[in-house]
PDB file of C-alpha atoms in Angstrom:
ATOM      1  CA  ASP U   1       0.000   0.000   0.000  1.00  0.00           C
ATOM      2  CA  VAL U   2       1.049   3.549  -0.703  1.00  0.00           C
ATOM      3  CA  LYS U   3       2.055   5.389   2.367  1.00  0.00           C
ATOM      4  CA  VAL U   4       1.829   9.151   2.640  1.00  0.00           C
ATOM      5  CA  THR U   5       3.461  10.487   5.773  1.00  0.00           C
ATOM      6  CA  GLN U   6       2.955  13.944   7.199  1.00  0.00           C
ATOM      7  CA  SER U   7       5.620  14.921   9.654  1.00  0.00           C
ATOM      8  CA  SER U   8       3.406  16.365  12.370  1.00  0.00           C
ATOM      9  CA  ARG U   9      -0.058  15.429  13.593  1.00  0.00           C
ATOM     10  CA  TYR U  10      -0.566  18.598  15.639  1.00  0.00           C
ATOM     11  CA  LEU U  11       1.254  21.935  15.464  1.00  0.00           C
ATOM     12  CA  VAL U  12       0.835  25.185  17.371  1.00  0.00           C
ATOM     13  CA  LYS U  13       2.575  28.233  15.928  1.00  0.00           C
ATOM     14  CA  ARG U  14       2.580  31.937  16.634  1.00  0.00           C
ATOM     15  CA  THR U  15       1.328  34.609  14.277  1.00  0.00           C
ATOM     16  CA  GLY U  16       4.080  35.726  11.929  1.00  0.00           C
ATOM     17  CA  GLU U  17       6.139  32.545  12.193  1.00  0.00           C
ATOM     18  CA  LYS U  18       7.332  30.737   9.097  1.00  0.00           C
ATOM     19  CA  VAL U  19       5.828  27.258   9.132  1.00  0.00           C
ATOM     20  CA  PHE U  20       6.933  24.174   7.211  1.00  0.00           C
ATOM     21  CA  LEU U  21       4.611  21.213   6.698  1.00  0.00           C
ATOM     22  CA  GLU U  22       6.341  18.158   5.304  1.00  0.00           C
ATOM     23  CA  CYS U  23       4.863  15.315   3.294  1.00  0.00           C
ATOM     24  CA  VAL U  24       6.622  12.189   2.047  1.00  0.00           C
ATOM     25  CA  GLN U  25       5.240   9.387  -0.119  1.00  0.00           C
ATOM     26  CA  ASP U  26       6.918   6.055  -0.689  1.00  0.00           C
ATOM     27  CA  MET U  27       5.499   4.845  -4.031  1.00  0.00           C
ATOM     28  CA  ASP U  28       7.218   7.023  -6.610  1.00  0.00           C
ATOM     29  CA  HIS U  29       4.011   8.932  -7.413  1.00  0.00           C
ATOM     30  CA  GLU U  30       4.366  11.846  -9.775  1.00  0.00           C
ATOM     31  CA  ASN U  31       1.469  13.909  -8.475  1.00  0.00           C
ATOM     32  CA  MET U  32       1.278  15.410  -5.003  1.00  0.00           C
ATOM     33  CA  PHE U  33      -1.253  17.811  -3.515  1.00  0.00           C
ATOM     34  CA  TRP U  34      -1.859  20.016  -0.514  1.00  0.00           C
ATOM     35  CA  TYR U  35      -5.393  20.681   0.705  1.00  0.00           C
ATOM     36  CA  ARG U  36      -6.839  22.380   3.709  1.00  0.00           C
ATOM     37  CA  GLN U  37     -10.110  21.288   5.242  1.00  0.00           C
ATOM     38  CA  ASP U  38     -12.357  23.562   7.249  1.00  0.00           C
ATOM     39  CA  PRO U  39     -15.855  22.971   8.646  1.00  0.00           C
ATOM     40  CA  GLY U  40     -18.477  24.136   6.177  1.00  0.00           C
ATOM     41  CA  LEU U  41     -15.894  24.812   3.459  1.00  0.00           C
ATOM     42  CA  GLY U  42     -14.810  21.279   2.661  1.00  0.00           C
ATOM     43  CA  LEU U  43     -11.523  20.374   1.035  1.00  0.00           C
ATOM     44  CA  ARG U  44      -9.825  23.213  -0.806  1.00  0.00           C
ATOM     45  CA  LEU U  45      -6.764  22.773  -2.995  1.00  0.00           C
ATOM     46  CA  ILE U  46      -3.800  24.983  -2.105  1.00  0.00           C
ATOM     47  CA  TYR U  47      -1.047  23.796  -4.444  1.00  0.00           C
ATOM     48  CA  PHE U  48      -0.130  20.714  -6.402  1.00  0.00           C
ATOM     49  CA  SER U  49       2.891  19.339  -8.190  1.00  0.00           C
ATOM     50  CA  TYR U  50       3.096  16.908 -11.081  1.00  0.00           C
ATOM     51  CA  ASP U  51       6.874  16.556 -11.154  1.00  0.00           C
ATOM     52  CA  VAL U  52      10.040  17.495  -9.328  1.00  0.00           C
ATOM     53  CA  LYS U  53      10.485  21.276  -9.169  1.00  0.00           C
ATOM     54  CA  MET U  54       7.089  21.755 -10.835  1.00  0.00           C
ATOM     55  CA  LYS U  55       4.203  23.375  -9.009  1.00  0.00           C
ATOM     56  CA  GLU U  56       0.808  24.785  -9.829  1.00  0.00           C
ATOM     57  CA  LYS U  57      -1.514  26.979  -7.841  1.00  0.00           C
ATOM     58  CA  GLY U  58      -4.748  25.520  -6.640  1.00  0.00           C
ATOM     59  CA  ASP U  59      -7.846  27.395  -5.606  1.00  0.00           C
ATOM     60  CA  ILE U  60      -6.454  29.172  -2.510  1.00  0.00           C
ATOM     61  CA  PRO U  61      -2.666  29.676  -2.885  1.00  0.00           C
ATOM     62  CA  GLU U  62      -2.482  33.074  -1.189  1.00  0.00           C
ATOM     63  CA  GLY U  63      -0.224  33.056   1.843  1.00  0.00           C
ATOM     64  CA  TYR U  64       1.325  29.718   0.937  1.00  0.00           C
ATOM     65  CA  SER U  65       4.231  28.426  -1.109  1.00  0.00           C
ATOM     66  CA  VAL U  66       5.501  24.927  -1.853  1.00  0.00           C
ATOM     67  CA  SER U  67       8.728  23.119  -2.578  1.00  0.00           C
ATOM     68  CA  ARG U  68       9.353  19.858  -4.374  1.00  0.00           C
ATOM     69  CA  GLU U  69      13.075  19.200  -4.615  1.00  0.00           C
ATOM     70  CA  LYS U  70      12.719  15.404  -4.612  1.00  0.00           C
ATOM     71  CA  LYS U  71       9.974  13.270  -6.087  1.00  0.00           C
ATOM     72  CA  GLU U  72       8.937  11.771  -2.772  1.00  0.00           C
ATOM     73  CA  ARG U  73       8.745  14.995  -0.765  1.00  0.00           C
ATOM     74  CA  PHE U  74       6.332  17.910  -1.092  1.00  0.00           C
ATOM     75  CA  SER U  75       6.536  20.718   1.429  1.00  0.00           C
ATOM     76  CA  LEU U  76       3.972  23.390   2.192  1.00  0.00           C
ATOM     77  CA  ILE U  77       5.296  26.683   3.540  1.00  0.00           C
ATOM     78  CA  LEU U  78       3.343  29.339   5.352  1.00  0.00           C
ATOM     79  CA  GLU U  79       5.554  32.381   4.887  1.00  0.00           C
ATOM     80  CA  SER U  80       4.041  34.344   7.779  1.00  0.00           C
ATOM     81  CA  ALA U  81       1.425  32.383   9.651  1.00  0.00           C
ATOM     82  CA  SER U  82      -1.874  34.077  10.409  1.00  0.00           C
ATOM     83  CA  THR U  83      -4.803  32.995  12.540  1.00  0.00           C
ATOM     84  CA  ASN U  84      -6.971  32.419   9.465  1.00  0.00           C
ATOM     85  CA  GLN U  85      -4.563  29.670   8.467  1.00  0.00           C
ATOM     86  CA  THR U  86      -5.622  27.598  11.443  1.00  0.00           C
ATOM     87  CA  SER U  87      -6.909  24.451   9.771  1.00  0.00           C
ATOM     88  CA  MET U  88      -6.462  20.756   9.041  1.00  0.00           C
ATOM     89  CA  TYR U  89      -3.860  20.347   6.289  1.00  0.00           C
ATOM     90  CA  LEU U  90      -3.968  17.229   4.158  1.00  0.00           C
ATOM     91  CA  CYS U  91      -1.295  16.006   1.791  1.00  0.00           C
ATOM     92  CA  ALA U  92      -2.142  13.494  -0.947  1.00  0.00           C
ATOM     93  CA  SER U  93      -0.399  11.715  -3.780  1.00  0.00           C
ATOM     94  CA  ARG U  94      -1.688  10.050  -6.932  1.00  0.00           C
ATOM     95  CA  GLN U  95      -0.431   8.077  -9.888  1.00  0.00           C
ATOM     96  CA  GLY U  96      -2.184   7.618 -13.205  1.00  0.00           C
ATOM     97  CA  ASN U  97      -5.960   7.659 -13.094  1.00  0.00           C
ATOM     98  CA  TYR U  98      -6.295   6.376  -9.572  1.00  0.00           C
ATOM     99  CA  GLY U  99      -7.686   8.248  -6.625  1.00  0.00           C
ATOM    100  CA  TYR U 100      -5.626  10.095  -4.069  1.00  0.00           C
ATOM    101  CA  THR U 101      -3.991   8.533  -1.093  1.00  0.00           C
ATOM    102  CA  PHE U 102      -4.070  10.964   1.793  1.00  0.00           C
ATOM    103  CA  GLY U 103      -1.689  11.408   4.658  1.00  0.00           C
ATOM    104  CA  SER U 104      -3.006  11.436   8.200  1.00  0.00           C
ATOM    105  CA  GLY U 105      -3.237  15.229   8.264  1.00  0.00           C
ATOM    106  CA  THR U 106      -1.688  18.029  10.284  1.00  0.00           C
ATOM    107  CA  ARG U 107      -3.923  20.075  12.517  1.00  0.00           C
ATOM    108  CA  LEU U 108      -2.320  23.505  12.651  1.00  0.00           C
ATOM    109  CA  THR U 109      -3.314  26.110  15.188  1.00  0.00           C
ATOM    110  CA  VAL U 110      -1.951  29.637  14.791  1.00  0.00           C
ATOM    111  CA  VAL U 111      -2.201  31.734  17.943  1.00  0.00           C
TER     112      VAL U 111
ATOM    113  CA  GLN B   1     -23.269  26.502  -8.778  1.00  0.00           C
ATOM    114  CA  LYS B   2     -20.695  24.358  -7.008  1.00  0.00           C
ATOM    115  CA  GLU B   3     -18.681  22.019  -9.214  1.00  0.00           C
ATOM    116  CA  VAL B   4     -19.492  18.966  -7.100  1.00  0.00           C
ATOM    117  CA  GLU B   5     -22.585  18.957  -4.918  1.00  0.00           C
ATOM    118  CA  GLN B   6     -23.713  16.651  -2.162  1.00  0.00           C
ATOM    119  CA  ASN B   7     -26.468  16.820   0.415  1.00  0.00           C
ATOM    120  CA  SER B   8     -24.720  17.579   3.689  1.00  0.00           C
ATOM    121  CA  GLY B   9     -27.077  15.376   5.729  1.00  0.00           C
ATOM    122  CA  PRO B  10     -27.068  13.926   8.247  1.00  0.00           C
ATOM    123  CA  LEU B  11     -28.491  10.868   6.579  1.00  0.00           C
ATOM    124  CA  SER B  12     -29.820   8.705   9.357  1.00  0.00           C
ATOM    125  CA  VAL B  13     -30.317   5.005   8.587  1.00  0.00           C
ATOM    126  CA  PRO B  14     -31.142   2.066  10.838  1.00  0.00           C
ATOM    127  CA  GLU B  15     -28.607  -0.699  11.176  1.00  0.00           C
ATOM    128  CA  GLY B  16     -29.003  -3.264   8.400  1.00  0.00           C
ATOM    129  CA  ALA B  17     -30.699  -0.843   5.985  1.00  0.00           C
ATOM    130  CA  ILE B  18     -29.371   0.579   2.724  1.00  0.00           C
ATOM    131  CA  ALA B  19     -27.824   4.041   2.772  1.00  0.00           C
ATOM    132  CA  SER B  20     -28.100   5.903  -0.524  1.00  0.00           C
ATOM    133  CA  LEU B  21     -25.839   8.884  -1.179  1.00  0.00           C
ATOM    134  CA  ASN B  22     -25.958  11.125  -4.226  1.00  0.00           C
ATOM    135  CA  CYS B  23     -23.518  13.488  -5.878  1.00  0.00           C
ATOM    136  CA  THR B  24     -23.941  15.741  -8.909  1.00  0.00           C
ATOM    137  CA  TYR B  25     -21.186  17.446 -10.877  1.00  0.00           C
ATOM    138  CA  SER B  26     -21.128  20.308 -13.338  1.00  0.00           C
ATOM    139  CA  ASP B  27     -18.211  19.476 -15.664  1.00  0.00           C
ATOM    140  CA  ARG B  28     -19.795  17.403 -18.402  1.00  0.00           C
ATOM    141  CA  VAL B  29     -16.466  15.974 -19.573  1.00  0.00           C
ATOM    142  CA  SER B  30     -15.405  14.654 -16.171  1.00  0.00           C
ATOM    143  CA  GLN B  31     -13.584  11.370 -16.481  1.00  0.00           C
ATOM    144  CA  SER B  32     -13.108   9.725 -13.105  1.00  0.00           C
ATOM    145  CA  PHE B  33     -15.201   9.547  -9.973  1.00  0.00           C
ATOM    146  CA  PHE B  34     -14.316   8.568  -6.446  1.00  0.00           C
ATOM    147  CA  TRP B  35     -15.957   8.045  -3.084  1.00  0.00           C
ATOM    148  CA  TYR B  36     -14.034   8.657   0.119  1.00  0.00           C
ATOM    149  CA  ARG B  37     -15.015   7.883   3.686  1.00  0.00           C
ATOM    150  CA  GLN B  38     -13.822  10.219   6.424  1.00  0.00           C
ATOM    151  CA  TYR B  39     -14.200   9.478  10.109  1.00  0.00           C
ATOM    152  CA  SER B  40     -14.244  12.432  12.477  1.00  0.00           C
ATOM    153  CA  GLY B  41     -10.730  13.749  13.033  1.00  0.00           C
ATOM    154  CA  LYS B  42      -9.221  11.418  10.442  1.00  0.00           C
ATOM    155  CA  SER B  43      -8.138  11.851   6.844  1.00  0.00           C
ATOM    156  CA  PRO B  44     -10.245  10.668   3.878  1.00  0.00           C
ATOM    157  CA  GLU B  45      -9.921   7.047   2.809  1.00  0.00           C
ATOM    158  CA  LEU B  46     -10.668   5.919  -0.753  1.00  0.00           C
ATOM    159  CA  ILE B  47     -13.446   3.327  -0.827  1.00  0.00           C
ATOM    160  CA  MET B  48     -14.674   3.280  -4.439  1.00  0.00           C
ATOM    161  CA  SER B  49     -13.649   4.485  -7.863  1.00  0.00           C
ATOM    162  CA  ILE B  50     -15.757   4.382 -11.029  1.00  0.00           C
ATOM    163  CA  TYR B  51     -14.886   5.429 -14.557  1.00  0.00           C
ATOM    164  CA  SER B  52     -17.702   4.270 -16.854  1.00  0.00           C
ATOM    165  CA  ASN B  53     -21.472   4.352 -16.808  1.00  0.00           C
ATOM    166  CA  GLY B  54     -23.241   1.706 -14.800  1.00  0.00           C
ATOM    167  CA  ASP B  55     -22.730   0.002 -11.481  1.00  0.00           C
ATOM    168  CA  LYS B  56     -19.598  -1.140  -9.726  1.00  0.00           C
ATOM    169  CA  GLU B  57     -19.810  -3.320  -6.641  1.00  0.00           C
ATOM    170  CA  ASP B  58     -17.211  -3.909  -3.956  1.00  0.00           C
ATOM    171  CA  GLY B  59     -18.407  -5.787  -0.918  1.00  0.00           C
ATOM    172  CA  ARG B  60     -21.259  -3.864   0.693  1.00  0.00           C
ATOM    173  CA  PHE B  61     -20.591  -0.800  -1.465  1.00  0.00           C
ATOM    174  CA  THR B  62     -22.015  -0.090  -4.920  1.00  0.00           C
ATOM    175  CA  ALA B  63     -21.113   2.967  -6.943  1.00  0.00           C
ATOM    176  CA  GLN B  64     -23.404   4.045  -9.768  1.00  0.00           C
ATOM    177  CA  LEU B  65     -22.454   6.470 -12.511  1.00  0.00           C
ATOM    178  CA  ASN B  66     -24.709   8.220 -15.018  1.00  0.00           C
ATOM    179  CA  LYS B  67     -22.674  10.610 -17.141  1.00  0.00           C
ATOM    180  CA  ALA B  68     -25.649  11.791 -19.183  1.00  0.00           C
ATOM    181  CA  SER B  69     -27.363  13.016 -16.029  1.00  0.00           C
ATOM    182  CA  GLN B  70     -24.076  14.010 -14.394  1.00  0.00           C
ATOM    183  CA  TYR B  71     -24.542  12.164 -11.173  1.00  0.00           C
ATOM    184  CA  VAL B  72     -22.763   9.488  -9.233  1.00  0.00           C
ATOM    185  CA  SER B  73     -24.201   7.646  -6.259  1.00  0.00           C
ATOM    186  CA  LEU B  74     -23.022   5.336  -3.520  1.00  0.00           C
ATOM    187  CA  LEU B  75     -25.109   2.608  -1.929  1.00  0.00           C
ATOM    188  CA  ILE B  76     -24.089   1.046   1.362  1.00  0.00           C
ATOM    189  CA  ARG B  77     -25.911  -2.227   1.945  1.00  0.00           C
ATOM    190  CA  ASP B  78     -26.436  -3.780   5.375  1.00  0.00           C
ATOM    191  CA  SER B  79     -25.312  -0.546   7.022  1.00  0.00           C
ATOM    192  CA  GLN B  80     -23.332  -0.930  10.233  1.00  0.00           C
ATOM    193  CA  PRO B  81     -22.654   1.567  13.030  1.00  0.00           C
ATOM    194  CA  SER B  82     -19.020   1.553  11.856  1.00  0.00           C
ATOM    195  CA  ASP B  83     -20.237   3.074   8.563  1.00  0.00           C
ATOM    196  CA  SER B  84     -21.110   6.267  10.439  1.00  0.00           C
ATOM    197  CA  ALA B  85     -18.831   8.825   8.812  1.00  0.00           C
ATOM    198  CA  THR B  86     -18.767  11.611   6.251  1.00  0.00           C
ATOM    199  CA  TYR B  87     -18.683  10.427   2.648  1.00  0.00           C
ATOM    200  CA  LEU B  88     -16.945  12.643   0.109  1.00  0.00           C
ATOM    201  CA  CYS B  89     -17.569  12.535  -3.606  1.00  0.00           C
ATOM    202  CA  ALA B  90     -14.611  13.537  -5.805  1.00  0.00           C
ATOM    203  CA  VAL B  91     -14.458  14.156  -9.541  1.00  0.00           C
ATOM    204  CA  ARG B  92     -11.534  14.440 -11.929  1.00  0.00           C
ATOM    205  CA  GLY B  93     -12.057  16.535 -15.044  1.00  0.00           C
ATOM    206  CA  ALA B  94     -10.907  15.737 -18.541  1.00  0.00           C
ATOM    207  CA  ALA B  95      -7.806  17.867 -18.197  1.00  0.00           C
ATOM    208  CA  GLY B  96      -5.498  18.185 -15.248  1.00  0.00           C
ATOM    209  CA  ASN B  97      -4.492  16.078 -12.330  1.00  0.00           C
ATOM    210  CA  LYS B  98      -6.565  17.431  -9.519  1.00  0.00           C
ATOM    211  CA  LEU B  99      -9.737  16.140  -7.928  1.00  0.00           C
ATOM    212  CA  THR B 100     -12.608  18.407  -6.985  1.00  0.00           C
ATOM    213  CA  PHE B 101     -14.449  17.375  -3.845  1.00  0.00           C
ATOM    214  CA  GLY B 102     -18.030  17.800  -2.771  1.00  0.00           C
ATOM    215  CA  GLY B 103     -18.796  19.046   0.701  1.00  0.00           C
ATOM    216  CA  GLY B 104     -19.588  15.558   1.952  1.00  0.00           C
ATOM    217  CA  THR B 105     -22.643  13.747   3.300  1.00  0.00           C
ATOM    218  CA  ARG B 106     -22.675  12.802   6.960  1.00  0.00           C
ATOM    219  CA  VAL B 107     -24.134   9.342   7.546  1.00  0.00           C
ATOM    220  CA  LEU B 108     -25.376   8.139  10.924  1.00  0.00           C
ATOM    221  CA  VAL B 109     -26.180   4.452  11.311  1.00  0.00           C
ATOM    222  CA  LYS B 110     -28.306   3.812  14.378  1.00  0.00           C
ATOM    223  CA  PRO B 111     -28.245   0.418  16.111  1.00  0.00           C
TER     224      PRO B 111
END
């Protein structure tokens, strides 16, 4: 089975901090994604990547950036964390026409 | 109009009954369709994928796709309390790698 690992399950950060969320997949998938999930708003795509060093903006990229230096790792960066970025962050990977495999999620609280 | 729409529920079903969940989508050329189950506080888990019109069965789950009417449904037979979760419908368009998710339907199975 594909495994998608997110480095932290829970994080608490202060407003203005630079925050790194790490995601690693172990099945050589080309496509990786970052979503955030909020009550009443569902899953919203932040950024995705279809190859090393390639990235594309999703629906809500403002305030975020990403890095994909190696195929297995896709990092989400909050340049200056704000309270409205408090959310559940979900990383996923996909190959071919199959569905996503999600990581276990990182619940980020910005205080 | 949202790209992928689901009734938010809750859909309450007695144990042993059939739960029927519906999802409509707006992109007529969508290619691939997925159902995810998400328990509270957990990440989504892929349970069904369907790519062509008709029915696809996997255990107690049946996915049904009607591209002409732009809807996809999920039936859960012999519902169990462990099926209580939020079910997310996801659609992949003709172009691109990303999935678009519906808001989810919350299912409650009562013993």
